[in-house]
Short mmCIF file of C-alpha atoms and ligand atoms in Angstrom, two decimals:
data_model
loop_
_atom_site.label_atom_id
_atom_site.label_comp_id
_atom_site.label_asym_id
_atom_site.label_seq_id
_atom_site.Cartn_x
_atom_site.Cartn_y
_atom_site.Cartn_z
CA ASP A 85 -6.40 -32.32 20.68
CA ASN A 86 -8.38 -32.27 17.45
CA LYS A 87 -8.38 -28.60 16.36
CA THR A 88 -4.80 -28.46 16.47
CA HIS A 89 -4.50 -31.82 14.47
CA LEU A 90 -6.93 -30.66 11.85
CA GLY A 91 -4.83 -27.27 11.56
CA ARG A 92 -1.65 -29.17 11.14
CA GLU A 93 -3.10 -31.38 8.46
CA LYS A 94 -4.07 -28.50 6.10
CA ALA A 95 -0.68 -26.78 7.05
CA ASP A 96 1.02 -29.46 5.96
CA ARG A 97 -0.81 -29.58 2.69
CA ALA A 98 -0.10 -26.02 2.40
CA THR A 99 3.35 -26.48 3.11
CA ARG A 100 3.42 -29.07 0.18
CA ASP A 101 1.65 -27.26 -2.28
CA GLN A 102 3.62 -23.68 -1.60
CA VAL A 103 6.55 -24.57 -0.40
CA LEU A 104 6.86 -23.19 3.07
CA ASP A 105 10.29 -23.89 4.66
CA LYS A 106 10.54 -25.35 7.94
CA ARG A 107 10.49 -22.33 10.19
CA THR A 108 7.68 -20.63 8.39
CA GLU A 109 5.83 -23.99 9.04
CA ALA A 110 6.88 -23.87 12.74
CA ILE A 111 5.26 -20.00 12.88
CA ILE A 112 2.08 -21.04 11.38
CA GLU A 113 1.87 -24.04 13.77
CA HIS A 114 2.20 -21.90 16.56
CA MET A 115 -0.45 -19.64 15.50
CA VAL A 116 -2.68 -22.49 15.23
CA ARG A 117 -1.72 -23.73 18.76
CA LYS A 118 -2.43 -19.79 19.97
CA GLU A 119 -5.72 -20.19 18.33
CA LEU A 120 -4.94 -17.17 16.47
CA ILE A 121 -6.05 -19.30 13.31
CA SER A 122 -7.26 -22.70 12.86
CA GLU A 123 -5.35 -23.27 9.47
CA LEU A 124 -4.05 -21.79 6.35
CA GLN A 125 -6.52 -22.30 3.73
CA GLY A 126 -6.63 -21.19 0.12
CA VAL A 127 -4.00 -19.17 -1.37
CA ILE A 128 -5.38 -15.48 -2.41
CA SER A 129 -2.41 -14.30 -4.08
CA THR A 130 0.91 -15.71 -5.01
CA GLY A 131 3.33 -12.79 -5.58
CA LYS A 132 7.09 -12.62 -6.27
CA GLU A 133 7.82 -11.64 -2.70
CA ALA A 134 4.83 -13.11 -0.68
CA ASN A 135 1.67 -15.31 -0.68
CA VAL A 136 -1.36 -14.28 0.77
CA TYR A 137 -3.52 -16.86 2.22
CA ALA A 138 -7.24 -16.78 3.66
CA ALA A 139 -6.71 -17.78 7.37
CA PRO A 140 -10.01 -19.07 9.01
CA LEU A 141 -10.32 -19.16 12.80
CA TYR A 142 -13.15 -21.35 13.81
CA THR A 143 -15.17 -21.20 17.14
CA TYR A 144 -16.51 -24.16 18.85
CA ASP A 145 -19.21 -24.54 21.31
CA ASP A 146 -17.23 -25.45 24.54
CA GLU A 147 -20.12 -28.27 25.52
CA THR A 148 -20.69 -30.00 22.38
CA GLY A 149 -17.40 -29.18 20.53
CA THR A 150 -19.44 -28.49 17.35
CA GLN A 151 -18.31 -25.60 15.21
CA THR A 152 -20.35 -22.29 15.99
CA GLY A 153 -18.74 -19.96 13.42
CA THR A 154 -15.70 -19.10 11.29
CA HIS A 155 -13.72 -15.80 11.32
CA TYR A 156 -11.32 -15.14 8.77
CA ARG A 157 -7.95 -13.59 8.87
CA ALA A 158 -5.24 -13.15 5.99
CA ALA A 159 -1.77 -14.36 6.30
CA LYS A 160 0.71 -12.75 4.39
CA ILE A 161 3.71 -14.90 4.20
CA TYR A 162 6.95 -13.33 2.71
CA LYS A 163 9.39 -15.93 0.74
CA THR A 164 12.30 -16.45 2.44
CA SER A 165 15.41 -17.33 0.20
CA ILE A 166 16.18 -20.76 -0.83
CA LEU A 167 12.89 -22.72 -1.26
CA SER A 168 11.02 -19.88 -3.43
CA PHE A 169 13.07 -16.78 -3.72
CA VAL A 170 15.93 -18.64 -5.69
CA ASP A 171 15.21 -19.72 -9.07
CA ARG A 172 14.63 -23.43 -7.95
CA GLU A 173 15.85 -24.97 -11.34
CA ARG A 174 19.25 -23.24 -10.87
CA TYR A 175 19.38 -24.86 -7.58
CA ILE A 176 18.31 -28.10 -8.49
CA THR A 177 20.72 -28.02 -11.65
CA GLY A 178 23.41 -27.78 -9.60
CA GLU A 179 24.20 -23.98 -8.18
CA HIS A 180 24.90 -25.36 -4.67
CA ARG A 181 26.04 -21.90 -3.23
CA PHE A 182 22.88 -21.17 -1.24
CA ARG A 183 22.93 -24.70 0.20
CA ASN A 184 25.36 -24.19 3.06
CA GLY A 185 23.19 -21.22 4.26
CA GLY A 186 25.48 -18.76 2.38
CA HIS A 187 22.94 -16.06 1.83
CA LYS A 188 19.94 -17.87 3.81
CA GLY A 189 20.65 -15.90 6.95
CA ASN A 190 20.71 -12.36 5.14
CA ASN A 191 17.62 -13.02 3.23
CA ARG A 192 15.93 -14.26 6.30
CA LYS A 193 16.86 -11.01 8.02
CA MET A 194 15.78 -8.64 5.16
CA VAL A 195 12.48 -10.57 4.57
CA LYS A 196 11.81 -10.10 8.21
CA LYS A 197 12.77 -6.43 7.94
CA TRP A 198 10.15 -5.93 4.98
CA ALA A 199 7.49 -7.76 6.95
CA GLU A 200 8.17 -5.56 10.17
CA LYS A 201 7.80 -2.52 7.89
CA GLU A 202 4.65 -3.24 6.47
CA PHE A 203 3.31 -4.27 10.07
CA ARG A 204 4.32 -0.97 11.17
CA ASN A 205 2.91 0.78 8.42
CA LEU A 206 -0.30 -0.92 8.57
CA GLN A 207 -0.43 0.49 12.44
CA ARG A 208 0.24 3.79 11.43
CA LEU A 209 -2.63 3.76 8.61
CA ASN A 210 -4.76 2.09 11.28
CA ARG A 211 -4.20 5.21 13.79
CA ALA A 212 -4.97 7.62 11.08
CA GLY A 213 -8.16 5.69 10.41
CA LEU A 214 -7.42 5.08 6.92
CA ALA A 215 -9.42 1.90 5.54
CA CYS A 216 -6.85 -0.83 5.37
CA PRO A 217 -6.27 -4.32 7.03
CA TYR A 218 -5.77 -3.98 10.66
CA PRO A 219 -2.48 -5.94 11.61
CA ILE A 220 -2.88 -8.65 14.12
CA GLN A 221 0.58 -10.14 14.79
CA LEU A 222 3.83 -10.41 13.29
CA LYS A 223 6.21 -13.61 13.60
CA ALA A 224 9.14 -13.27 11.41
CA ASN A 225 8.11 -13.42 7.88
CA VAL A 226 4.49 -14.17 8.43
CA LEU A 227 2.29 -10.92 9.11
CA LEU A 228 -1.48 -11.97 10.23
CA MET A 229 -3.92 -9.17 9.62
CA GLU A 230 -7.56 -8.69 9.40
CA PHE A 231 -9.03 -10.24 6.31
CA LEU A 232 -10.64 -7.86 3.68
CA GLY A 233 -13.37 -9.82 2.31
CA ASP A 234 -16.57 -11.60 2.95
CA GLY A 235 -17.81 -14.21 5.59
CA GLN A 236 -17.06 -17.01 3.31
CA GLY A 237 -13.34 -16.31 2.76
CA HIS A 238 -13.69 -14.45 -0.79
CA ALA A 239 -11.26 -11.51 -0.57
CA TYR A 240 -12.84 -7.96 -1.78
CA PRO A 241 -11.60 -7.31 -5.41
CA ARG A 242 -8.81 -5.44 -6.43
CA LEU A 243 -9.59 -2.09 -7.70
CA ARG A 244 -8.52 -3.11 -11.08
CA ASP A 245 -11.00 -6.01 -11.10
CA VAL A 246 -13.97 -4.01 -9.88
CA GLU A 247 -17.18 -3.68 -11.98
CA LEU A 248 -19.24 -1.12 -10.81
CA GLU A 249 -22.86 -1.45 -10.65
CA GLY A 250 -25.33 1.31 -11.15
CA VAL A 251 -28.69 2.44 -12.66
CA ASP A 252 -27.16 3.50 -15.95
CA ASP A 253 -23.96 4.62 -17.63
CA ASN A 254 -23.73 8.04 -16.10
CA ASP A 255 -24.47 6.74 -12.68
CA ILE A 256 -21.13 4.46 -12.85
CA ALA A 257 -19.03 7.15 -14.59
CA GLN A 258 -19.88 9.41 -11.20
CA GLN A 259 -19.12 6.59 -8.92
CA TRP A 260 -15.56 6.13 -10.56
CA ARG A 261 -15.21 9.95 -9.97
CA GLN A 262 -16.16 9.67 -6.59
CA LEU A 263 -13.80 6.84 -6.14
CA TYR A 264 -10.98 9.14 -7.87
CA ILE A 265 -11.73 11.95 -5.43
CA GLN A 266 -11.79 9.21 -2.43
CA LEU A 267 -8.38 7.93 -3.32
CA LEU A 268 -6.82 11.59 -3.65
CA GLY A 269 -7.92 12.24 -0.16
CA LEU A 270 -6.65 9.24 1.12
CA VAL A 271 -3.11 9.74 -0.43
CA ARG A 272 -3.11 13.45 1.18
CA ARG A 273 -4.18 11.94 4.55
CA LEU A 274 -1.45 9.19 3.99
CA TYR A 275 1.03 11.87 3.22
CA HIS A 276 0.21 14.29 6.15
CA VAL A 277 -0.89 12.32 8.94
CA CYS A 278 0.74 9.03 8.40
CA ARG A 279 3.68 10.98 6.85
CA LEU A 280 3.99 8.28 4.17
CA VAL A 281 3.99 7.94 0.65
CA HIS A 282 2.73 4.35 -0.45
CA ALA A 283 5.33 3.77 -3.03
CA ASP A 284 3.66 1.09 -4.99
CA LEU A 285 0.23 2.35 -5.37
CA SER A 286 -1.91 1.25 -8.41
CA GLU A 287 -5.16 -0.66 -8.96
CA TYR A 288 -3.57 -3.62 -7.74
CA ASN A 289 -2.92 -2.51 -4.26
CA ILE A 290 -6.45 -1.26 -3.54
CA LEU A 291 -9.18 -3.19 -2.46
CA TYR A 292 -12.86 -2.11 -3.09
CA HIS A 293 -15.92 -2.92 -1.14
CA GLU A 294 -19.07 -0.53 -1.12
CA HIS A 295 -17.77 2.48 -2.32
CA VAL A 296 -14.73 2.16 0.14
CA LEU A 297 -11.13 1.80 -1.08
CA TYR A 298 -8.89 -0.20 1.24
CA LEU A 299 -5.14 0.52 0.91
CA ILE A 300 -2.97 -2.54 1.25
CA ASP A 301 0.74 -3.70 0.47
CA VAL A 302 2.56 -1.13 2.47
CA SER A 303 5.95 -2.98 3.07
CA GLN A 304 7.73 -0.57 0.73
CA SER A 305 5.96 2.75 1.79
CA VAL A 306 8.41 5.32 2.90
CA GLY A 307 8.49 8.22 5.25
CA HIS A 308 9.17 11.87 4.37
CA ASP A 309 12.86 11.24 5.01
CA HIS A 310 13.45 9.08 2.37
CA PRO A 311 15.42 10.56 -0.24
CA GLN A 312 12.92 9.26 -3.07
CA THR A 313 9.92 10.30 -1.46
CA PHE A 314 8.67 12.83 -4.30
CA ASP A 315 9.50 10.15 -7.09
CA PHE A 316 7.55 7.68 -5.32
CA LEU A 317 4.55 10.17 -4.83
CA ARG A 318 4.49 11.25 -8.21
CA MET A 319 4.73 7.67 -9.57
CA ASP A 320 1.83 6.88 -7.30
CA LEU A 321 -0.04 9.93 -8.50
CA HIS A 322 0.70 9.05 -12.28
CA ASN A 323 -0.41 5.12 -11.83
CA ILE A 324 -3.71 6.56 -10.25
CA GLY A 325 -4.37 9.10 -12.79
CA ALA A 326 -3.70 6.64 -15.70
CA PHE A 327 -5.92 4.23 -14.37
CA PHE A 328 -8.92 6.52 -13.70
CA ARG A 329 -8.63 8.00 -17.03
CA ARG A 330 -8.89 4.40 -18.70
CA LYS A 331 -12.32 4.15 -16.69
CA GLY A 332 -13.24 7.47 -18.18
CA VAL A 333 -12.70 9.88 -15.35
CA ASP A 334 -11.79 13.53 -16.25
CA THR A 335 -8.84 13.41 -14.04
CA LEU A 336 -7.01 16.61 -12.91
CA ARG A 337 -3.32 17.25 -14.09
CA ASP A 338 -0.72 15.06 -12.16
CA ARG A 339 0.87 18.34 -11.41
CA THR A 340 -2.08 19.72 -9.60
CA VAL A 341 -2.82 16.66 -7.79
CA PHE A 342 0.91 16.59 -6.75
CA GLU A 343 0.33 20.07 -5.22
CA PHE A 344 -3.12 19.03 -3.75
CA VAL A 345 -1.49 15.92 -1.76
CA THR A 346 1.67 17.91 -0.47
CA SER A 347 0.16 21.15 0.21
CA SER A 348 0.21 21.84 3.74
CA SER A 349 -2.78 24.21 3.84
CA GLY A 350 -5.56 22.07 4.83
CA GLY A 351 -3.89 18.99 4.85
CA THR A 352 -3.63 18.20 8.46
CA GLN A 353 -6.72 20.36 9.53
CA HIS A 354 -8.84 17.24 10.48
CA ALA A 355 -6.08 15.01 11.66
CA ASP A 356 -8.25 13.47 14.05
CA ASP A 357 -11.31 13.13 12.15
CA PRO A 358 -10.95 10.87 8.95
CA VAL A 359 -14.44 11.51 7.95
CA ALA A 360 -14.22 15.34 8.41
CA ASP A 361 -10.88 15.04 6.36
CA ALA A 362 -12.39 13.12 3.48
CA ALA A 363 -15.11 15.41 3.16
CA ALA A 364 -12.86 18.48 3.21
CA ALA A 365 -10.53 16.78 0.75
CA ALA A 366 -13.38 16.08 -1.46
CA GLU A 367 -14.36 19.59 -1.29
CA ALA A 368 -10.83 20.83 -2.04
CA VAL A 369 -10.77 18.62 -5.13
CA GLU A 370 -13.95 20.06 -6.50
CA GLN A 371 -12.64 23.42 -6.31
CA LEU A 372 -9.66 22.17 -8.35
CA TYR A 373 -12.07 21.01 -10.86
CA ALA A 374 -13.96 24.29 -10.67
CA ALA A 375 -10.70 26.34 -11.19
CA ARG A 376 -9.76 24.68 -14.61
CA PRO A 377 -10.97 25.73 -17.88
CA THR A 378 -14.04 23.85 -18.74
CA PRO A 379 -14.05 21.11 -21.29
CA SER A 380 -16.59 21.49 -24.06
CA GLN A 381 -18.21 18.13 -22.92
CA GLY A 382 -18.35 16.93 -26.32
CA ALA A 383 -19.43 19.95 -28.16
CA ASP A 384 -15.89 20.81 -29.56
CA GLU A 385 -14.60 17.55 -29.99
CA LYS A 386 -11.46 18.96 -31.72
CA ALA A 387 -10.84 21.27 -28.79
CA ASP A 388 -11.09 18.69 -26.45
CA THR A 389 -8.84 16.30 -28.12
CA GLU A 390 -6.42 19.11 -28.08
CA ALA A 391 -6.90 19.63 -24.34
CA MET A 392 -6.50 15.80 -23.71
CA ALA A 393 -3.26 16.04 -25.64
CA ALA A 394 -2.12 18.90 -23.69
CA LEU A 395 -2.62 17.23 -20.40
CA GLU A 396 -0.46 14.23 -21.62
CA VAL A 397 2.25 16.44 -22.25
CA ASP A 398 1.82 18.29 -19.07
CA ASN A 399 1.95 15.14 -17.11
CA GLU A 400 4.73 13.64 -19.21
CA VAL A 401 6.90 16.82 -18.45
CA PHE A 402 5.85 16.86 -14.58
CA ARG A 403 6.72 12.90 -14.50
CA THR A 404 10.26 13.55 -15.79
CA GLN A 405 10.79 17.05 -14.30
CA TYR A 406 13.34 17.92 -11.59
CA ILE A 407 11.63 17.77 -8.21
CA PRO A 408 14.25 18.26 -5.03
CA GLN A 409 13.77 15.09 -3.17
CA SER A 410 14.10 16.64 0.29
CA LEU A 411 14.98 19.95 2.33
CA HIS A 412 18.71 18.67 2.58
CA GLN A 413 18.69 18.41 -1.16
CA ILE A 414 17.31 21.89 -1.75
CA TYR A 415 19.74 23.28 0.74
CA ASP A 416 22.65 21.60 -0.32
CA GLU A 417 24.25 24.61 -1.73
CA GLY A 418 27.22 22.36 -3.06
CA MET A 419 24.92 20.66 -5.06
CA VAL A 420 23.53 23.83 -6.47
CA ALA A 421 27.04 25.09 -7.17
CA ARG A 422 27.96 22.06 -8.94
CA GLY A 423 24.99 22.28 -11.49
CA ASP A 424 23.47 19.01 -10.02
CA GLY A 425 20.39 21.17 -8.65
CA PRO A 426 17.91 23.77 -9.96
CA VAL A 427 19.43 26.92 -11.21
CA GLY A 428 19.23 29.87 -8.97
CA GLY A 429 19.12 28.12 -5.61
CA VAL A 430 16.50 28.31 -2.82
CA GLU A 431 15.37 31.83 -3.29
CA ALA A 432 14.53 31.06 -6.99
CA LEU A 433 12.76 27.97 -6.28
CA HIS A 434 10.66 29.75 -3.76
CA ALA A 435 9.89 32.53 -6.12
CA LYS A 436 9.45 30.15 -9.39
CA ASP A 437 7.27 27.31 -8.15
CA SER A 438 4.47 26.97 -5.71
CA LEU A 439 5.27 23.50 -5.60
CA TYR A 440 8.55 23.98 -3.92
CA ARG A 441 6.81 26.16 -1.38
CA ASN A 442 4.45 23.58 -0.32
CA LEU A 443 7.12 21.11 0.01
CA LEU A 444 9.10 23.35 2.17
CA ALA A 445 6.12 24.42 4.26
CA GLY A 446 5.37 20.76 4.54
CA ASP A 447 8.79 19.77 5.85
CA LYS A 448 8.96 22.16 8.75
CA LYS A 449 6.82 19.71 10.71
CA SER A 450 9.72 17.56 11.37
CA ASP A 451 10.20 13.81 10.92
CA ALA A 452 10.33 13.56 14.79
CA ASP A 453 6.77 12.83 14.75
CA ALA A 454 7.07 9.87 12.45
CA GLU A 455 9.94 8.59 14.41
CA GLU A 456 8.19 8.88 17.81
CA ASP A 457 5.18 6.76 15.78
CA ASP A 458 7.86 4.10 14.84
CA GLU A 459 9.07 3.63 18.42
CA ASP A 460 5.78 3.13 20.12
CA GLY A 461 4.19 1.38 17.14
CA GLY A 462 7.39 -0.82 17.11
CA ALA A 463 7.61 -1.60 20.78
CA ASP A 464 4.96 -4.32 20.75
CA VAL A 465 5.54 -5.76 17.03
CA HIS A 466 6.09 -9.01 18.00
CA ASP A 467 3.41 -10.00 20.54
CA HIS A 468 0.73 -7.42 19.43
CA ASP A 469 -2.60 -9.21 19.19
CA GLY A 470 -5.80 -7.28 18.21
CA GLY A 471 -7.78 -10.09 18.62
P1 ADP B 667 1.99 -8.39 -3.22
O1 ADP B 667 3.46 -8.04 -2.28
O2 ADP B 667 2.23 -9.97 -3.26
O3 ADP B 667 1.58 -7.75 -4.05
P2 ADP B 667 -0.23 -8.02 -1.53
O4 ADP B 667 -0.06 -7.13 -0.17
O5 ADP B 667 -0.61 -6.74 -2.58
O6 ADP B 667 1.15 -8.57 -1.80
O7 ADP B 667 -1.37 -8.77 -1.49
C1 ADP B 667 -1.73 -9.56 -2.69
C2 ADP B 667 -3.01 -9.77 -2.91
O8 ADP B 667 -3.46 -10.63 -1.81
C3 ADP B 667 -3.85 -8.59 -2.99
O9 ADP B 667 -3.81 -8.11 -4.19
C4 ADP B 667 -4.96 -8.95 -2.37
O10 ADP B 667 -6.07 -9.60 -3.39
C5 ADP B 667 -4.89 -9.99 -1.49
N1 ADP B 667 -4.94 -9.70 0.05
C6 ADP B 667 -3.79 -9.16 0.58
N2 ADP B 667 -3.92 -8.68 1.86
C7 ADP B 667 -5.31 -8.84 1.77
C8 ADP B 667 -6.37 -8.82 2.99
N3 ADP B 667 -5.84 -8.37 4.35
N4 ADP B 667 -7.54 -9.31 2.90
C9 ADP B 667 -7.95 -9.76 1.82
N5 ADP B 667 -7.16 -9.93 0.78
C10 ADP B 667 -5.87 -9.57 0.69
MG1 MG B 668 0.48 -5.98 -4.15
#
């Protein structure tokens, strides 16, 4: 069969260039045979843990056999053990402990777990109507998903690389501000509806196209039951704030944004309607802006500089401040007694800081939902084909 042969050739080339191991190669060949893709094309990204390839699927006219179109997909291939994970020089220069498969099996299992996690998290995001790649198929360390890009196989730019176009500087500044607000809404929806924290959110893991932000790279995203959920969330929000400030956006305080994301009031009002949810979130953010002491807009430069410096300090304090990581931790009185936790126990927390109140309120809707999610999402992981 000519198609398969072509795919095979290209897969071989990719193998040579990017060192796919034999099993990964076999998975790709299988996907070609199943006509999920026609070949692995150019590498879009080479990362520490994974490479991402554009994978076109060609369509042919049944009668004539001529190619009628190309539909792109993206293949994220997690690197497995020996050939790419392990520093190859060390391997070549005689450290042979991996050669007999010592860690090979375990690495494979570990990598498979990550790929599976990313697949399931993408399903969760999709179910919540968040913009992200649609997951198509998962086989071991190969995740096939919707390609976010144009019809020629060019991926949408990462937010980091975006150059917005507008009629003037003010227009562009407004667009950046809108993207900032959009993203805060996404993070909130991710938190309340998917019950996830991205945990590696930055301008590198967001793609942009026509005013829409797409979340990607969710293999490390964690549920509310993870002991470090709130640390990851603070880190995510810190990264976002820093990025948009560099773009000239007048950002809200990290603390304010954290409250906005975790607050249960309004967070799930529009669980079934992503558009209404985005609008409600944008409105809520505008209210947070309105509630702030207004900057002088350049009229008083000294005051503005001081306000900026105060903001930086506040963000830094918030970043390093103790936040209970889970309900269990708050209620672990042993911890409080040992002096490991906040002084004054739960009651004091309630009274002191609305932040904790939000967290407590939000946590009452137990993680049972999330687990259910995983079950129905997990059942068809291996042969899910969204087409
Ligand atoms: P890594 O773990 O290596 O960071 P990512 O999931 O972030 O992997 O993907 C790396 C890069 O590949 C992204 O920055 C993006 O440019 C590109 N990419 C990933 N997924 C897709 C996709 N579905 N469509 C288009 N490009 C993608
Ligand atoms: Mg990434």
